[in-house]
Short mmCIF file of C-alpha atoms and ligand atoms in Angstrom, two decimals:
data_model
loop_
_atom_site.label_atom_id
_atom_site.label_comp_id
_atom_site.label_asym_id
_atom_site.label_seq_id
_atom_site.Cartn_x
_atom_site.Cartn_y
_atom_site.Cartn_z
CA MET A 254 95.76 75.06 115.92
CA ALA A 255 96.63 72.10 113.73
CA GLU A 256 98.10 73.01 110.37
CA THR A 257 95.49 70.97 108.50
CA SER A 258 92.54 72.93 109.91
CA THR A 259 93.86 76.20 108.52
CA ALA A 260 92.42 77.36 105.23
CA LEU A 261 94.81 78.55 102.52
CA LEU A 262 92.91 81.80 102.35
CA ASP A 263 90.41 82.98 104.89
CA LEU A 264 88.54 86.22 104.38
CA ARG A 265 86.17 87.48 107.00
CA GLY A 266 83.92 90.47 106.55
CA VAL A 267 86.19 92.07 103.98
CA ARG A 268 85.29 95.57 102.91
CA LYS A 269 86.87 97.71 100.21
CA SER A 270 85.92 101.16 99.10
CA PHE A 271 87.47 103.53 96.63
CA ARG A 272 87.37 107.28 96.63
CA THR A 273 85.93 108.82 93.50
CA PRO A 274 87.67 111.85 91.95
CA GLU A 275 84.95 113.95 93.65
CA ARG A 276 86.13 112.44 96.92
CA HIS A 277 83.00 110.41 97.53
CA GLU A 278 83.49 106.98 99.07
CA ARG A 279 82.21 104.14 96.97
CA THR A 280 81.98 100.71 98.56
CA VAL A 281 82.90 97.98 96.11
CA LEU A 282 83.14 95.02 98.49
CA GLU A 283 81.21 94.63 101.72
CA GLY A 284 81.06 91.73 104.13
CA VAL A 285 82.93 89.28 101.93
CA ASP A 286 83.40 85.93 103.66
CA PHE A 287 85.41 83.37 101.78
CA ARG A 288 87.64 80.38 102.47
CA LEU A 289 89.88 78.56 100.06
CA GLU A 290 90.68 75.16 101.51
CA GLU A 291 93.68 73.03 100.70
CA GLY A 292 93.04 70.78 97.72
CA GLU A 293 90.17 72.64 96.14
CA ILE A 294 89.45 74.66 93.04
CA VAL A 295 86.87 77.37 93.54
CA ALA A 296 85.28 79.42 90.78
CA LEU A 297 83.86 82.87 91.33
CA LEU A 298 81.15 84.07 88.97
CA GLY A 299 79.77 87.57 88.90
CA LYS A 300 78.85 90.45 86.69
CA SER A 301 81.58 92.71 85.46
CA GLY A 302 82.18 95.58 87.83
CA SER A 303 81.07 93.56 90.84
CA GLY A 304 84.54 93.66 92.41
CA LYS A 305 86.00 90.25 91.54
CA SER A 306 89.36 91.58 90.37
CA THR A 307 89.53 93.86 93.37
CA LEU A 308 88.92 90.85 95.63
CA LEU A 309 91.67 88.87 93.90
CA ARG A 310 94.12 91.72 94.29
CA ILE A 311 93.30 91.86 98.00
CA MET A 312 93.86 88.10 98.28
CA ALA A 313 97.22 88.40 96.56
CA GLY A 314 98.19 91.14 99.01
CA LEU A 315 98.55 93.66 96.19
CA ILE A 316 96.08 96.11 97.76
CA PRO A 317 94.85 96.29 101.35
CA ALA A 318 91.23 95.82 102.41
CA ASN A 319 89.56 98.68 104.30
CA GLY A 320 87.92 96.37 106.77
CA GLY A 321 87.67 92.76 107.86
CA GLU A 322 90.39 90.15 107.96
CA VAL A 323 92.47 88.55 105.23
CA LEU A 324 94.45 85.52 106.36
CA TYR A 325 96.85 83.47 104.30
CA ARG A 326 97.52 80.15 106.01
CA GLY A 327 96.28 81.67 109.24
CA LYS A 328 98.44 84.77 109.12
CA ALA A 329 97.26 88.29 108.43
CA MET A 330 98.22 89.53 104.98
CA THR A 331 100.58 92.48 105.08
CA GLY A 332 101.76 92.80 101.50
CA PRO A 333 102.30 90.78 98.32
CA ALA A 334 102.30 87.19 99.54
CA LYS A 335 105.09 84.89 98.50
CA GLY A 336 103.35 81.70 97.54
CA ILE A 337 100.42 83.38 95.80
CA SER A 338 100.57 83.96 92.05
CA MET A 339 98.08 85.56 89.72
CA VAL A 340 97.24 85.06 86.06
CA PHE A 341 95.32 87.80 84.30
CA GLN A 342 93.07 87.93 81.27
CA SER A 343 95.84 89.26 79.14
CA PHE A 344 99.35 88.93 80.29
CA ALA A 345 101.61 91.88 79.78
CA LEU A 346 104.54 90.01 78.31
CA PHE A 347 107.65 91.99 77.59
CA PRO A 348 107.85 92.09 73.80
CA TRP A 349 111.62 92.45 73.75
CA LEU A 350 112.17 89.35 75.91
CA THR A 351 111.96 85.76 74.71
CA VAL A 352 109.52 83.24 76.19
CA GLN A 353 112.30 81.90 78.40
CA GLU A 354 113.29 85.37 79.59
CA ASN A 355 109.68 86.35 80.25
CA VAL A 356 109.18 83.23 82.33
CA GLU A 357 112.38 83.79 84.32
CA LEU A 358 111.59 87.40 85.26
CA GLY A 359 109.88 86.69 88.58
CA LEU A 360 112.65 84.34 89.64
CA GLU A 361 115.24 86.96 88.85
CA ALA A 362 113.39 89.46 91.04
CA ALA A 363 113.29 86.82 93.79
CA GLY A 364 117.08 86.48 93.61
CA VAL A 365 117.19 82.92 92.30
CA SER A 366 120.54 81.95 90.76
CA VAL A 367 121.00 81.92 86.98
CA ALA A 368 121.38 78.14 86.81
CA GLU A 369 118.30 77.43 88.91
CA ARG A 370 116.27 80.00 86.99
CA GLU A 371 117.05 78.30 83.74
CA GLU A 372 116.28 74.87 85.08
CA ARG A 373 112.96 75.89 86.62
CA ALA A 374 111.86 77.90 83.60
CA ASN A 375 112.70 75.01 81.27
CA ALA A 376 110.72 72.57 83.34
CA VAL A 377 107.66 74.82 83.47
CA ILE A 378 107.85 75.66 79.76
CA GLU A 379 107.83 71.95 79.01
CA LEU A 380 104.99 71.31 81.45
CA ILE A 381 102.68 73.96 80.02
CA GLY A 382 103.22 72.89 76.42
CA LEU A 383 105.60 75.60 75.26
CA GLY A 384 108.55 73.26 74.63
CA GLY A 385 110.44 74.39 71.52
CA TYR A 386 109.31 77.99 71.88
CA GLU A 387 111.90 79.00 74.48
CA SER A 388 113.57 81.58 72.29
CA ALA A 389 110.47 82.84 70.50
CA TYR A 390 109.30 86.40 71.06
CA PRO A 391 105.71 87.13 72.19
CA LYS A 392 104.72 88.61 68.82
CA GLU A 393 105.57 85.30 67.15
CA LEU A 394 103.04 83.46 69.33
CA SER A 395 99.29 82.96 69.02
CA GLY A 396 97.00 84.29 71.75
CA GLY A 397 96.72 80.86 73.30
CA MET A 398 100.50 80.39 73.39
CA ARG A 399 100.95 83.82 74.89
CA GLN A 400 98.53 82.94 77.64
CA ARG A 401 100.54 79.77 78.23
CA VAL A 402 103.52 82.03 78.86
CA GLY A 403 101.30 83.87 81.34
CA PHE A 404 100.62 80.61 83.14
CA ALA A 405 104.30 79.63 82.97
CA ARG A 406 105.23 82.92 84.58
CA ALA A 407 102.89 82.21 87.48
CA LEU A 408 103.74 78.50 87.79
CA VAL A 409 107.50 78.97 87.76
CA MET A 410 107.11 80.62 91.17
CA ARG A 411 105.75 77.25 92.42
CA PRO A 412 102.74 78.97 93.92
CA ASP A 413 100.91 77.52 96.85
CA VAL A 414 97.79 79.39 95.71
CA LEU A 415 96.94 80.32 92.16
CA LEU A 416 94.54 83.20 91.54
CA LEU A 417 93.21 83.24 87.99
CA ASP A 418 91.43 86.39 86.83
CA GLU A 419 89.45 85.42 83.72
CA PRO A 420 92.54 83.85 82.15
CA PHE A 421 90.63 82.14 79.36
CA SER A 422 88.19 84.84 78.41
CA ALA A 423 90.33 86.57 75.79
CA LEU A 424 90.84 83.30 73.93
CA ASP A 425 88.63 81.63 71.36
CA VAL A 426 86.47 78.74 72.58
CA LEU A 427 88.70 75.89 71.42
CA THR A 428 91.92 77.44 72.63
CA SER A 429 90.44 78.25 76.00
CA GLU A 430 89.07 74.73 76.39
CA THR A 431 92.42 73.17 75.56
CA LEU A 432 94.30 75.37 77.99
CA ARG A 433 91.67 74.77 80.65
CA GLU A 434 91.93 71.00 80.21
CA ASP A 435 95.71 71.17 80.37
CA LEU A 436 95.48 73.07 83.63
CA VAL A 437 93.04 70.53 85.08
CA ASP A 438 95.41 67.70 84.05
CA LEU A 439 98.37 69.36 85.77
CA TRP A 440 96.24 69.75 88.88
CA GLU A 441 94.73 66.26 88.87
CA GLU A 442 98.07 64.59 88.18
CA ARG A 443 99.70 66.77 90.85
CA LYS A 444 102.35 68.01 88.48
CA ILE A 445 102.20 71.43 90.06
CA PRO A 446 102.78 72.08 93.76
CA THR A 447 99.75 74.38 93.93
CA LYS A 448 97.38 73.56 96.81
CA GLY A 449 94.43 75.71 95.87
CA ILE A 450 93.09 77.57 92.87
CA LEU A 451 90.58 80.39 92.70
CA LEU A 452 89.27 81.08 89.21
CA VAL A 453 87.30 84.19 88.34
CA SER A 454 85.18 83.56 85.31
CA HIS A 455 82.20 84.96 83.52
CA ASN A 456 81.53 81.69 81.79
CA ILE A 457 79.24 79.34 83.69
CA GLU A 458 80.25 76.19 81.79
CA GLU A 459 83.89 76.96 82.34
CA ALA A 460 83.30 77.41 86.07
CA VAL A 461 81.30 74.20 86.39
CA SER A 462 83.80 72.17 84.39
CA ILE A 463 86.71 73.14 86.62
CA ALA A 464 85.56 73.91 90.11
CA ASP A 465 84.74 71.94 93.24
CA ARG A 466 82.63 74.88 94.37
CA VAL A 467 81.10 77.66 92.32
CA LEU A 468 80.46 80.90 94.14
CA VAL A 469 78.05 83.49 92.86
CA PHE A 470 79.09 87.03 93.56
CA SER A 471 76.61 89.87 93.85
CA SER A 472 77.17 93.51 92.95
CA ASP A 473 76.72 96.80 94.73
CA PRO A 474 78.40 96.01 96.96
CA GLY A 475 80.10 92.78 95.98
CA ARG A 476 79.79 89.81 98.29
CA VAL A 477 79.51 86.05 98.02
CA ARG A 478 75.82 85.43 97.55
CA ALA A 479 75.50 81.72 96.96
CA GLU A 480 77.52 78.54 96.62
CA ILE A 481 77.06 75.41 94.60
CA ARG A 482 79.14 72.29 95.16
CA VAL A 483 79.91 70.48 91.92
CA GLY A 484 81.07 67.10 93.24
CA LEU A 485 81.69 65.46 89.85
CA PRO A 486 85.04 63.79 89.07
CA ARG A 487 87.37 65.66 86.71
CA PRO A 488 87.73 65.68 83.73
CA ARG A 489 84.00 66.28 83.41
CA ASP A 490 81.66 65.32 80.66
CA THR A 491 79.97 68.60 79.79
CA GLU A 492 77.19 66.73 77.98
CA SER A 493 76.19 64.54 80.91
CA ALA A 494 72.83 65.08 82.59
CA ALA A 495 74.47 65.69 85.97
CA PHE A 496 76.67 68.40 84.48
CA ARG A 497 73.78 70.09 82.65
CA GLN A 498 71.73 70.05 85.83
CA ILE A 499 74.41 71.94 87.73
CA VAL A 500 74.84 74.45 84.90
CA ASP A 501 71.07 75.03 85.08
CA GLU A 502 71.25 75.56 88.81
CA VAL A 503 74.04 78.09 88.48
CA TYR A 504 72.14 79.97 85.77
CA THR A 505 69.12 80.17 88.03
CA LEU A 506 71.17 81.42 90.94
CA MET A 507 72.96 83.98 88.78
CA THR A 508 69.70 85.43 87.63
CA ALA A 509 67.83 85.11 90.92
CA HIS A 510 67.21 88.55 92.16
CA VAL A 511 67.84 89.22 95.81
CA ARG A 512 67.85 92.98 96.12
CA GLY A 513 64.68 94.65 97.28
CA GLY A 514 63.14 91.80 99.20
CA GLY A 515 61.91 88.32 98.48
CA ALA A 516 60.87 86.80 95.20
CA GLY A 517 57.88 88.45 93.59
CA MET A 518 58.22 91.65 95.56
CA ALA A 519 58.48 94.80 93.54
CA GLU A 520 61.94 96.17 94.08
CA GLN A 521 62.71 99.80 94.61
CA LEU A 522 65.58 100.86 92.39
CA THR A 523 67.57 103.98 93.18
CA LEU A 524 68.90 106.71 90.94
CA GLY A 525 72.28 104.95 91.06
CA TYR A 526 70.86 101.68 89.71
CA ARG A 527 73.34 100.39 87.15
CA LEU A 528 71.36 100.18 84.01
CA PRO A 529 72.48 97.07 82.17
CA ASP A 530 74.87 97.82 79.35
CA THR A 531 72.70 97.06 76.36
CA THR A 532 70.47 98.72 73.79
CA PRO A 533 66.72 98.69 73.06
CA GLY A 534 67.46 97.01 69.73
CA LYS A 535 69.31 94.13 71.39
CA LEU A 536 66.61 93.78 74.06
CA ALA A 537 63.94 93.58 71.35
CA GLY A 538 66.06 91.06 69.43
CA LEU A 539 66.35 88.75 72.42
CA LEU A 540 62.63 89.07 73.18
CA GLU A 541 61.88 88.00 69.62
CA THR A 542 64.25 85.04 69.87
CA ILE A 543 62.51 83.89 73.05
CA ALA A 544 59.09 84.38 71.46
CA GLU A 545 59.96 82.32 68.39
CA PRO A 546 60.37 78.56 68.09
CA PRO A 547 62.06 76.52 69.39
CA PHE A 548 61.45 78.53 72.57
CA SER A 549 57.96 79.88 71.90
CA GLY A 550 57.90 82.19 74.90
CA ARG A 551 59.97 80.22 77.38
CA ALA A 552 63.67 79.40 77.06
CA ASP A 553 66.06 77.26 79.03
CA LEU A 554 68.90 79.67 79.84
CA PRO A 555 71.89 77.52 78.84
CA GLN A 556 70.10 76.55 75.65
CA LEU A 557 69.36 80.19 74.89
CA ALA A 558 73.02 81.02 75.47
CA GLU A 559 74.00 78.35 72.99
CA GLU A 560 71.42 79.38 70.41
CA THR A 561 72.29 83.08 70.52
CA GLU A 562 76.05 82.49 70.81
CA LEU A 563 76.21 85.40 73.24
CA ASP A 564 78.65 85.28 76.14
CA ASP A 565 77.22 85.06 79.63
CA ASP A 566 78.10 88.63 80.50
CA THR A 567 76.23 90.03 77.49
CA LEU A 568 73.28 87.74 78.16
CA PHE A 569 73.02 88.74 81.79
CA HIS A 570 72.87 92.40 80.84
CA LEU A 571 70.08 91.54 78.43
CA PHE A 572 68.22 89.44 81.02
CA GLU A 573 68.55 92.22 83.56
CA GLY A 574 67.25 94.79 81.06
CA LEU A 575 64.21 92.70 80.17
CA ARG A 576 63.58 92.03 83.83
CA VAL A 577 63.67 95.64 85.07
CA LEU A 578 61.50 96.70 82.18
CA GLY A 579 58.99 94.02 83.13
CA LEU A 580 59.22 92.31 79.75
CA ALA A 581 60.55 88.96 80.93
CA ARG A 582 60.93 86.97 84.14
CA ILE A 583 63.33 84.27 85.17
CA ALA A 584 62.50 81.21 87.22
CA ALA A 585 63.93 77.73 87.61
CA GLY A 586 66.60 78.18 84.96
CA ASP A 587 64.17 79.48 82.35
CA ILE A 588 63.44 82.94 81.01
CA PHE A 589 59.90 83.60 79.86
CA LEU A 590 57.99 86.52 78.44
CA THR A 591 55.59 88.41 80.69
CA PRO A 592 52.24 89.49 79.25
CA ALA A 593 53.86 92.89 78.58
CA GLY A 594 56.73 91.13 76.84
CA LYS A 595 54.32 89.24 74.60
CA LEU A 596 52.49 92.44 73.71
CA PHE A 597 55.83 94.08 72.95
CA VAL A 598 56.84 91.35 70.51
CA GLU A 599 53.52 91.64 68.68
CA ALA A 600 53.52 95.43 68.60
CA ASP A 601 54.65 97.62 65.69
CA ASP A 602 57.55 100.04 66.04
CA ALA A 603 55.51 103.01 67.25
CA GLN A 604 53.67 100.93 69.84
CA ARG A 605 56.94 99.43 71.00
CA LYS A 606 58.38 102.88 71.58
CA GLU A 607 55.35 103.83 73.65
CA MET A 608 55.51 100.69 75.74
CA PHE A 609 59.21 101.23 76.26
CA ALA A 610 58.62 104.85 77.28
CA GLU A 611 55.95 103.90 79.77
CA SER A 612 58.10 101.22 81.32
CA LEU A 613 61.15 103.46 81.50
CA VAL A 614 59.36 106.21 83.36
CA LYS A 615 57.70 103.73 85.68
CA ASN A 616 60.65 101.45 86.42
CA ILE A 617 63.89 103.34 85.92
CA PRO A 618 64.34 106.19 88.42
CA LEU A 619 67.13 107.82 86.40
CA ALA A 620 64.98 108.01 83.26
CA ALA A 621 62.03 109.35 85.24
CA HIS A 622 64.29 111.87 86.98
CA ILE A 623 65.77 113.20 83.72
CA ARG A 624 62.31 113.55 82.25
CA ARG A 625 61.00 115.35 85.36
CA VAL A 626 63.88 117.83 85.35
CA LEU A 627 63.35 118.56 81.65
CA ASP A 628 59.60 118.93 82.16
CA GLU A 629 60.10 121.42 84.96
CA ARG A 630 62.80 123.55 83.38
CA LYS A 631 61.55 126.56 81.55
CA ASP A 632 63.61 125.90 78.43
CA HIS A 633 63.24 122.11 78.82
CA ARG A 634 66.98 121.62 78.54
CA ALA A 635 69.66 120.49 81.00
CA PRO A 636 73.39 119.80 80.65
CA GLU A 637 74.35 116.14 81.09
CA ASN A 638 76.91 117.14 83.73
CA ARG A 639 74.13 117.91 86.09
CA PHE A 640 73.03 114.27 86.00
CA LEU A 641 76.56 112.94 85.99
CA GLN A 642 77.24 114.74 89.24
CA GLU A 643 74.17 113.20 90.81
CA LEU A 644 75.17 109.74 89.62
CA GLU A 645 78.64 110.11 91.04
CA ASP A 646 77.15 109.89 94.52
CA TYR A 647 76.55 106.24 93.66
CA LEU A 648 79.01 105.30 90.95
CA THR A 649 82.59 105.94 89.94
CA GLY A 650 83.14 108.52 87.22
CA SER A 651 83.48 106.15 84.30
CA GLU A 652 80.51 104.06 85.41
CA ALA A 653 78.37 107.14 85.94
CA GLU A 654 79.16 108.06 82.35
CA ARG A 655 78.36 104.58 81.13
CA VAL A 656 75.04 104.48 82.98
CA LEU A 657 74.02 107.94 81.78
CA GLU A 658 74.94 107.02 78.22
CA THR A 659 72.76 103.92 78.48
CA ALA A 660 69.87 105.95 79.92
CA ILE A 661 70.25 108.40 77.03
CA THR A 662 70.20 105.60 74.45
CA TRP A 663 67.09 104.09 76.01
CA GLY A 664 65.38 107.45 76.50
CA ARG A 665 66.04 108.58 72.93
CA TYR A 666 64.66 105.35 71.57
CA ALA A 667 61.54 105.79 73.72
CA GLU A 668 61.40 109.46 72.70
CA ILE A 669 60.99 110.63 76.28
CA PHE A 670 63.93 112.97 75.84
CA ASP A 671 66.52 113.91 73.27
CA TYR A 672 70.23 114.59 73.46
CA ASP A 673 72.62 116.76 71.55
CA TYR A 674 75.94 114.95 71.20
CA ASN A 675 77.83 118.14 70.35
CA SER A 676 76.80 120.24 73.32
CA GLY A 677 76.13 117.40 75.80
CA VAL A 678 72.70 118.86 76.49
CA LEU A 679 69.59 116.82 77.24
CA MET A 680 66.24 118.21 76.12
CA LEU A 681 62.64 117.29 75.62
CA PRO A 682 61.86 116.08 72.11
CA GLU A 683 60.63 118.91 69.88
CA ASP A 684 57.12 117.56 69.38
CA VAL A 685 56.68 117.18 73.14
CA VAL A 686 57.73 120.82 73.64
CA GLU A 687 55.34 121.95 70.91
CA GLU A 688 52.52 120.01 72.53
CA MET A 689 53.29 121.52 75.92
CA GLU A 690 53.34 125.03 74.47
CA ALA A 691 50.05 124.46 72.69
CA ASP A 692 48.56 123.25 75.98
CA GLU A 693 49.87 126.29 77.82
CA GLU A 694 48.36 128.64 75.26
CA LYS A 695 45.03 126.91 75.59
CA THR A 696 45.07 127.25 79.37
CA ALA A 697 46.05 130.91 79.05
CA GLU A 698 43.14 131.59 76.70
CA GLU A 699 40.62 129.93 78.99
P1 ADP B 126 85.21 93.00 88.20
O1 ADP B 126 86.55 92.38 88.18
O2 ADP B 126 84.17 92.20 88.92
O3 ADP B 126 84.74 93.39 86.83
P2 ADP B 126 86.57 95.20 89.50
O4 ADP B 126 87.10 94.64 90.77
O5 ADP B 126 87.52 95.38 88.40
O6 ADP B 126 85.28 94.37 89.04
O7 ADP B 126 85.91 96.62 89.81
C1 ADP B 126 84.89 96.78 90.77
C2 ADP B 126 84.58 98.24 90.92
O8 ADP B 126 85.65 98.90 91.57
C3 ADP B 126 84.37 98.97 89.63
O9 ADP B 126 83.32 99.87 89.84
C4 ADP B 126 85.66 99.71 89.41
O10 ADP B 126 85.44 100.87 88.67
C5 ADP B 126 86.08 100.01 90.82
N1 ADP B 126 87.53 100.12 90.98
C6 ADP B 126 88.42 99.12 90.81
N2 ADP B 126 89.67 99.55 91.06
C7 ADP B 126 89.56 100.86 91.37
C8 ADP B 126 90.49 101.89 91.74
N3 ADP B 126 91.80 101.63 91.85
N4 ADP B 126 89.99 103.12 92.01
C9 ADP B 126 88.68 103.37 91.94
N5 ADP B 126 87.76 102.47 91.61
C10 ADP B 126 88.17 101.22 91.33
MG1 MG B 127 87.74 91.83 86.59
#
């Protein structure tokens, strides 16, 4: 096979599962197909917990896949690949080492001579805009400068492939834009020997401003669900119509729901459905924002993101919550209120709670299940561990806890059950129990 026809990275049908502490298998990645070609930057967008970091670690050879093939330049990956470097969200710099020493670390481990180490580190430090800070310590640097050290540490290895795991997301907007632009310049002007970059991001604009292709990753299990080619020259004008159009497209794809059949079909959620990490108060707040001008019931997603100043991850949890509760729908890059959503916005607090309760029991199996168990138990109480154990058939321990906590927050707001934080016991609300007892007495008398 000719060298040129070989992808930098080629993943075919990759599967990865982890064992939970209870020894259940949980599949995080399933059937992942992905190619990184020479000369391209690819961005990977997906919800948190969908397995993006796991996928990157597999690509870097840091952890093995359980199934499928992982090829680097046509050869099966057997361990950490020389030629592939990673940059993480926050770089663990060694606080007792200077910038220069931090940058040289990897070279030292690779057995590069002192003189060459110094020369290469100096060149990279200059390149990435850290000139003059060689002997500074990490604590003397701003977040943005520290992340530059992170990049320098990866670039000094002269990587063939650069894997970036949300490297800009811990930085403020301006700092992240500057660093992003600097990286694009280095790439465009071929000042780095890197042949391909994969960027994991949870920021749609960031992905569209950098990448040749944007991939949308799905969760449970994670796999590449859709691809959009950007095809605009870099650096890109983020205000141009062409750019906005692609951002819109990506938003639509990100929110398009594929599980449970085609569009418009009612989906069947399971007990293990990952309730979006948000609260009834925030859901109501977003509904109100959409209901009010300038949106008046229908909002362009990127515009809504701008208006609310919420990051994409937070917004997607909110969208998902409104969607599963039947309060809003998404189509063609817009989110709009359903009739139920409109009623909700107009309702008073008590009515809102009732509507929420009805929707929870109807749409969220976990909420319905908890309520059923409490209804059926003689004392109308159940320890949370009972539900945690059930959830752990679907989710890892910490996620099971997170999902149950969310269900409890939602259920308490809707007053379909109550929870005692001290004992970790779920119970029916007192007035519901009183009502039930009154009913029972009546039936007994009859
Ligand atoms: P993302 O980067 O998309 O947020 P991750 O790849 O970090 O997602 O995690 C995907 C899922 O895999 C999560 O449910 C996480 O809890 C789980 N996971 C990741 N690493 C491990 C591990 N070493 N052991 C068990 N579960 C893990
Ligand atoms: Mg991650």
